[in-house]
Coordinates of C-alpha atoms in Angstrom, one line a residue:
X1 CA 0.0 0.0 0.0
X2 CA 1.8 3.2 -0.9
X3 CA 1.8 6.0 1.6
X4 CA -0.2 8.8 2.3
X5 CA 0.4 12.7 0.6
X6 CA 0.4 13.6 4.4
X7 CA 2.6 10.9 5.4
X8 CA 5.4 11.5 2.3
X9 CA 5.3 15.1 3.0
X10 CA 6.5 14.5 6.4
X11 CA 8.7 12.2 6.1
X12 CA 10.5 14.1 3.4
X13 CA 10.5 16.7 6.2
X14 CA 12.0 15.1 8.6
X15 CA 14.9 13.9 6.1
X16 CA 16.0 17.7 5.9
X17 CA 16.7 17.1 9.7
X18 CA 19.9 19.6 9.5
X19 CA 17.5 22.6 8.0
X20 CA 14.7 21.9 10.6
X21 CA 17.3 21.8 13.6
X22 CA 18.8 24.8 12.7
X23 CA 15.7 26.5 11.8
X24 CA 14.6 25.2 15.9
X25 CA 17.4 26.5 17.5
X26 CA 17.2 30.0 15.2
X27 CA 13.0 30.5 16.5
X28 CA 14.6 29.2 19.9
X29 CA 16.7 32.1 20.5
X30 CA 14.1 34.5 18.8
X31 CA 11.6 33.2 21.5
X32 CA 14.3 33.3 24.2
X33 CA 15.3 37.0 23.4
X34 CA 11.8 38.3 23.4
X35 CA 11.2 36.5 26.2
X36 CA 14.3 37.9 28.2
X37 CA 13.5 41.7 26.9
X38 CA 9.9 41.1 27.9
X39 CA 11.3 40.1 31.6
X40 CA 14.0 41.9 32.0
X41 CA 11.5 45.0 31.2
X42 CA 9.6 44.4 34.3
X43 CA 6.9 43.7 31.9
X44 CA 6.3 40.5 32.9
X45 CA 7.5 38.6 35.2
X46 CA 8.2 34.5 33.7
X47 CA 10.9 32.8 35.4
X48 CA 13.7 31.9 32.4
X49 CA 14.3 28.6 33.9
X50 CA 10.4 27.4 33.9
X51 CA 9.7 29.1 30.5
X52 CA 12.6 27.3 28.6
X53 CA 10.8 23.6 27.6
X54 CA 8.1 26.0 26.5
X55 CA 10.3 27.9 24.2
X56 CA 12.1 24.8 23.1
X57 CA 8.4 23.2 22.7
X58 CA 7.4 26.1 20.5
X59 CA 10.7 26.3 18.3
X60 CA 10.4 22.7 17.2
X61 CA 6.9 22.6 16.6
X62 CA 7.0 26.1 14.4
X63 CA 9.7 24.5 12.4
X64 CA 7.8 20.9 11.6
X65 CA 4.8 23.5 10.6
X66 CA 7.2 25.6 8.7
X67 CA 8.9 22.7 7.0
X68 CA 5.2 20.7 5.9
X69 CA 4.1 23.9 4.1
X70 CA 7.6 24.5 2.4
X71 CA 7.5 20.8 1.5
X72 CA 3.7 21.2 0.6
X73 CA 4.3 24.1 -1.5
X74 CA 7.0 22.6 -3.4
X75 CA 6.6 18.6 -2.6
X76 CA 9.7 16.6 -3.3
X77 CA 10.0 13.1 -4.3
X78 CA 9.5 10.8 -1.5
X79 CA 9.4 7.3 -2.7
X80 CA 9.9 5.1 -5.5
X81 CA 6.0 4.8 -6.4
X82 CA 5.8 9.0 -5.7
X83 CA 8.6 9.1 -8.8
X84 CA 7.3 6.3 -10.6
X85 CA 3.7 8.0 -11.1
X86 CA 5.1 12.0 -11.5
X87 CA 7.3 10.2 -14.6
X88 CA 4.0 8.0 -15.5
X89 CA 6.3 5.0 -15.8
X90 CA 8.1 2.3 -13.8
X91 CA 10.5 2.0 -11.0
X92 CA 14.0 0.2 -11.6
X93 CA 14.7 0.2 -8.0
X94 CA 16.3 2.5 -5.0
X95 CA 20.1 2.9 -4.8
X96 CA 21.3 3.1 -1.2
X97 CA 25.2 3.9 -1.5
X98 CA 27.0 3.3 1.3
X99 CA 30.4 4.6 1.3
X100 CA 30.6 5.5 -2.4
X101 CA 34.0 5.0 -3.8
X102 CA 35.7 8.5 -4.9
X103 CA 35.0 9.2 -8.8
X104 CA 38.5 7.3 -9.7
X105 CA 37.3 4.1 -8.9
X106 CA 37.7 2.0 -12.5
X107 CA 38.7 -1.2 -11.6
X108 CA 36.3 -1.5 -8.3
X109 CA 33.4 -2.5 -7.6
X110 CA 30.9 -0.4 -5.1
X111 CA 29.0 -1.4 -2.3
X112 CA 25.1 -0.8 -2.4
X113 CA 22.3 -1.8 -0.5
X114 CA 19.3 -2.9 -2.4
X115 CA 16.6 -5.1 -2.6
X116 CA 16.7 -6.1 -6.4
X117 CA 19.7 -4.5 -8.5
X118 CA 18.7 -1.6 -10.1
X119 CA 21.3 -1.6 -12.6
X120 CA 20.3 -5.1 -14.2
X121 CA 16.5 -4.3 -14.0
X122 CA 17.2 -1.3 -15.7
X123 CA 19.6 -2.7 -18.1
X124 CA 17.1 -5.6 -19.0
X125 CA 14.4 -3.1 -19.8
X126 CA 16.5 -0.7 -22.2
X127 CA 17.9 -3.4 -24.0
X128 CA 14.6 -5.1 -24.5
X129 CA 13.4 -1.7 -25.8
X130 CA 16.5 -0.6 -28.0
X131 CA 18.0 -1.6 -31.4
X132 CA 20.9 -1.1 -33.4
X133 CA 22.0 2.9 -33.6
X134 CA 19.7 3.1 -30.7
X135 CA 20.9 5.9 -27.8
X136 CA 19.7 5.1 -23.9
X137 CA 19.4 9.2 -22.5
X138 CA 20.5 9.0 -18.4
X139 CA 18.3 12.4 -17.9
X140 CA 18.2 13.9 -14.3
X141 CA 17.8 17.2 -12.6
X142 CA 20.3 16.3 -10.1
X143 CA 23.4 15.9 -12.3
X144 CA 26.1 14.1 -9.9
X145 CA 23.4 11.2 -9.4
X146 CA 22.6 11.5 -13.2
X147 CA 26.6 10.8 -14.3
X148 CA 26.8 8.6 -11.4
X149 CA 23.6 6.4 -12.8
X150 CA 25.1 6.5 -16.2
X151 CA 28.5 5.1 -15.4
X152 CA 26.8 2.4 -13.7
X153 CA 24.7 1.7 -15.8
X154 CA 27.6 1.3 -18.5
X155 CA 29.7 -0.8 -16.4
X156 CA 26.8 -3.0 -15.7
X157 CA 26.5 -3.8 -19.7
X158 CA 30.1 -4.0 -19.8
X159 CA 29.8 -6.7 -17.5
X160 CA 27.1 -8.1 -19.4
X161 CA 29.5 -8.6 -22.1
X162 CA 28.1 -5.9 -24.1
X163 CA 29.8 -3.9 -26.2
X164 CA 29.3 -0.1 -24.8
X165 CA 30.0 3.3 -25.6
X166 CA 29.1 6.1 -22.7
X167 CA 28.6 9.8 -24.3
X168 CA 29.2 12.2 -21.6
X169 CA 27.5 15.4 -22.4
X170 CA 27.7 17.2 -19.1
X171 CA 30.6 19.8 -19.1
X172 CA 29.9 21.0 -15.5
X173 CA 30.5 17.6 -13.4
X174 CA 31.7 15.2 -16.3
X175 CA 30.4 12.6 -13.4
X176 CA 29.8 9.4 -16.0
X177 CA 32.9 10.1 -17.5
X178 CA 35.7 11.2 -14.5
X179 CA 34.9 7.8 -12.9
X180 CA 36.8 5.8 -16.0
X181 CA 40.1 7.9 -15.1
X182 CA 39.8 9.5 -18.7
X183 CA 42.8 11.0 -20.3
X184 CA 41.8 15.1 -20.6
X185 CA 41.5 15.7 -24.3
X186 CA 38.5 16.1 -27.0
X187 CA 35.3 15.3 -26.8
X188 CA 31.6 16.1 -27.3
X189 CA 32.3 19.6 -27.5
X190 CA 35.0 19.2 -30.0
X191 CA 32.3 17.4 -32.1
X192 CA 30.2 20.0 -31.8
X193 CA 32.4 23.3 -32.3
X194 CA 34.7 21.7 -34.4
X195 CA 33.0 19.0 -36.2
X196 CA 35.3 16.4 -35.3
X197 CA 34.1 12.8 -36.2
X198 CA 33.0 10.7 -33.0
X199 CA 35.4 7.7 -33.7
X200 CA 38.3 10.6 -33.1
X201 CA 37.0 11.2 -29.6
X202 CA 36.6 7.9 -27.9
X203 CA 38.7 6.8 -25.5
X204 CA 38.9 3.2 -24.1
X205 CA 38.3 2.2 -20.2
X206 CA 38.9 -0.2 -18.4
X207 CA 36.0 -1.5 -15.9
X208 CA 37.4 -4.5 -14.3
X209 CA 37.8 -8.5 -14.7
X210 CA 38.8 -7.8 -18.3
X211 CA 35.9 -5.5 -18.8
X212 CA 36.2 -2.3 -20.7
X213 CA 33.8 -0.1 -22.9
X214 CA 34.7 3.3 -24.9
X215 CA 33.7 6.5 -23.5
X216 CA 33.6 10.5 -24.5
X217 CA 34.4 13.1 -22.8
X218 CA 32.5 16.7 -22.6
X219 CA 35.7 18.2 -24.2
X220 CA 37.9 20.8 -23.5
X221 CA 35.2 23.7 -24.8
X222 CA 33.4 25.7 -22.4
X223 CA 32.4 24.2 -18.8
X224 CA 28.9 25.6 -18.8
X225 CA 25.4 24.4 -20.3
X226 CA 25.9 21.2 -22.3
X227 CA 26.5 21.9 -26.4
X228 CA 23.8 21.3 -28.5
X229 CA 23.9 18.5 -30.8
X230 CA 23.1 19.5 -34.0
X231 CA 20.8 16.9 -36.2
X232 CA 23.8 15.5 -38.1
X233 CA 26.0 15.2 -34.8
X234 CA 23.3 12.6 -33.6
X235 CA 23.3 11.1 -36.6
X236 CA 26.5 10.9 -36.7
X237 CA 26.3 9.5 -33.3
X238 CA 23.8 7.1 -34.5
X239 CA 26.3 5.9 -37.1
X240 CA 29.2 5.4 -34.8
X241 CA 26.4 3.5 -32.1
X242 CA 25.7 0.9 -34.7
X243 CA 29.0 -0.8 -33.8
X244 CA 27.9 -1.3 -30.5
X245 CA 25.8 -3.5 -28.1
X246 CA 24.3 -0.3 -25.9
X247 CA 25.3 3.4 -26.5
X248 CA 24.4 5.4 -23.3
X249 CA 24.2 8.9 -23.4
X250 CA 23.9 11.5 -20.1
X251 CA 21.4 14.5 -20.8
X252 CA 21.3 16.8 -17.5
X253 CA 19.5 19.3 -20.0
X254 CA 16.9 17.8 -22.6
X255 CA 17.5 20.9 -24.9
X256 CA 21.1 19.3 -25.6
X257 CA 19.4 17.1 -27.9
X258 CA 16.1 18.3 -28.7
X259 CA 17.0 21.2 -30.2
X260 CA 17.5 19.2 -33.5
X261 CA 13.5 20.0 -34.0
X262 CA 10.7 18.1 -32.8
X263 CA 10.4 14.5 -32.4
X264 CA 14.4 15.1 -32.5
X265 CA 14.7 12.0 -29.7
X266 CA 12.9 9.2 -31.8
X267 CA 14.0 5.7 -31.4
X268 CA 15.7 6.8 -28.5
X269 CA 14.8 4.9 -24.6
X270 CA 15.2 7.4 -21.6
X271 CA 15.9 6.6 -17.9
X272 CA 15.2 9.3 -15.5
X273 CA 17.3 9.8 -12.4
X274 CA 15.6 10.9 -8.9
X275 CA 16.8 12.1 -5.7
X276 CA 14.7 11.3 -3.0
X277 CA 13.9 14.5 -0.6
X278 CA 15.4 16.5 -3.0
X279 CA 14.3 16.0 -7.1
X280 CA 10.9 18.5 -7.1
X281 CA 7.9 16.2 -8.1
X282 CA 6.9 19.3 -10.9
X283 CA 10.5 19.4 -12.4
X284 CA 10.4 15.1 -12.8
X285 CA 7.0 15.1 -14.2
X286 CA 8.3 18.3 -16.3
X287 CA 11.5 16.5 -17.8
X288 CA 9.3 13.1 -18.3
X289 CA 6.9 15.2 -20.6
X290 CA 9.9 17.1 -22.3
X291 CA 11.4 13.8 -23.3
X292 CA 8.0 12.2 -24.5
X293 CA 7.4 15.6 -26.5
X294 CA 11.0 15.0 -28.2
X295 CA 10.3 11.2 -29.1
X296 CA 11.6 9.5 -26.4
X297 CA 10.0 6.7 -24.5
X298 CA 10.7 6.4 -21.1
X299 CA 11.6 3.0 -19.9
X300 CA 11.7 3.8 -15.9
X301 CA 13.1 5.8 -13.0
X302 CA 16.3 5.0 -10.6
X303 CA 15.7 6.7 -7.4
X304 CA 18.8 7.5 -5.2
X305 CA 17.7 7.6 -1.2
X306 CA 20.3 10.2 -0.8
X307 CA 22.2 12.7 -2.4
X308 CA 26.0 11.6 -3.5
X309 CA 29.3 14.3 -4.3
X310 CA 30.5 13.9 -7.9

């Protein structure tokens, strides 16, 4: 039985347990100080000592009231089925990292905590749904869990045995890509600026037990919005995916590719990355839409419990 509005509202409340405690402690001294002026005043006359569970009582319960209508205003994701039904499709799964690796860790293997893997349900589905010169979009708001889902989601194929190529379009926290230990050089931006063929641009990386897939760098052009690929860079890119088993492309910004016109993402499968107390439930079911608009179909949504660093 999924949960209640009421109930995923608090609890995604009570997950921002830093900004709630600080808020308490901030009305606290508010309350504290206006009490003190108000005794010291000879206004009234309330023992400090008796008054304080009352102030204390008051600061925590104005905070929980302030934090339901922030979260109410502006509800955030709070579960798989919450994400699953903003996105209007299906839920891979909930990655719990535990002591993520740092970004250079090619060659090792992470510890998670799920129920069912996330990565193989997910890597089931888009392959089921893909073909040859097909692209898999990684497409998140948050764009350190986005990279993060996309390298993993690579390295699961590679250990599949597929053949893989990882396009990482995100210039501001290369995330899919700086976790392969990538030589700095060209990339998608050379592509774009420079018209560069892809095959010029890959570089080969190494995932483990004789593992490896190709991957592409941002580039060495600006470190800002993504570039936009133009309608012959994808097609290009198309071309160059034909030679492999899965070609998985991040998109922190759906523009990046839809600005080749409409239905610009055709034959293309998109997973969407969540953050859970954190990924707006308006900007998921905005970026879902978006990537229907553009052609894409939307195969499912991975749903971190907590944010990661890049």
């Amino acid at each position: 039985m999924s949960a209640s509005p009421v109930a995923r509202r608090a609890a995604n409340v009570l997950r921002r347990g830093r900004w709630l405690a600080a808020l308490a402690v901030a009305l606290a001294a508010a309350a504290g100080a206006a009490l003190w002026s108000v005794t010291s005043a000879g206004l009234a006359r309330v023992p400090l000592g008796s008054a304080l569970p009352a102030v204390l009582l008051f600061a925590v319960a104005s905070s929980a009231l302030i934090g339901l209508a922030v979260e109410f205003q502006r509800p955030r994701v709070a579960d798989l089925d919450e994400a699953a039904r903003a996105a209007k499709t299906i839920g891979f799964g909930i990655v719990r990292p535990h002591g993520l690796p740092s970004p250079a860790w090619a060659g090792r293997r992470a510890t998670w905590e799920v129920a069912d893997d996330p990565w193989q349900l997910a890597l089931a589905a888009v392959t089921s749904m893909t073909s040859a010169g097909s692209l898999v979009l990684v497409s998140g708001d948050e764009r350190a869990e986005t990279g993060a889902s996309a390298a993993l989601l690579a390295r699961a194929a590679s250990e599949d045995s597929r053949s893989t190529l990882l396009v990482d379009t995100d210039p501001v926290t290369r995330a899919a890509s700086t976790r392969f230990r990538p030589t700095p050089g060209a990339g998608v931006a050379e592509v774009v600026a420079d018209g560069r063929p892809w095959d010029d641009v890959l570089q080969a990386a190494v995932t483990g037990e004789h593992r490896a897939l190709d991957i592409v760098v941002p580039g060495t052009g600006q470190r800002g919005r993504p570039p936009q690929l133009s309608a012959a860079d994808q097609a290009a890119l198309r071309a160059t995916s034909n030679r492999y088993g899965l070609t998985i492309v991040t998109l922190p910004d759906v523009a990046a590719l839809g600005a080749a016109g409409p239905r610009s993402l055709a034959s293309t499968v998109a997973v969407l990355v969540a953050v859970r107390g954190v990924t707006p439930v308006a900007a998921l079911r905005r970026r879902a839409a978006q990537l229907v608009a553009a052609g894409a179909t939307v195969a499912g949504v991975l749903l971190w419990a907590e944010a990661v660093s890049p």
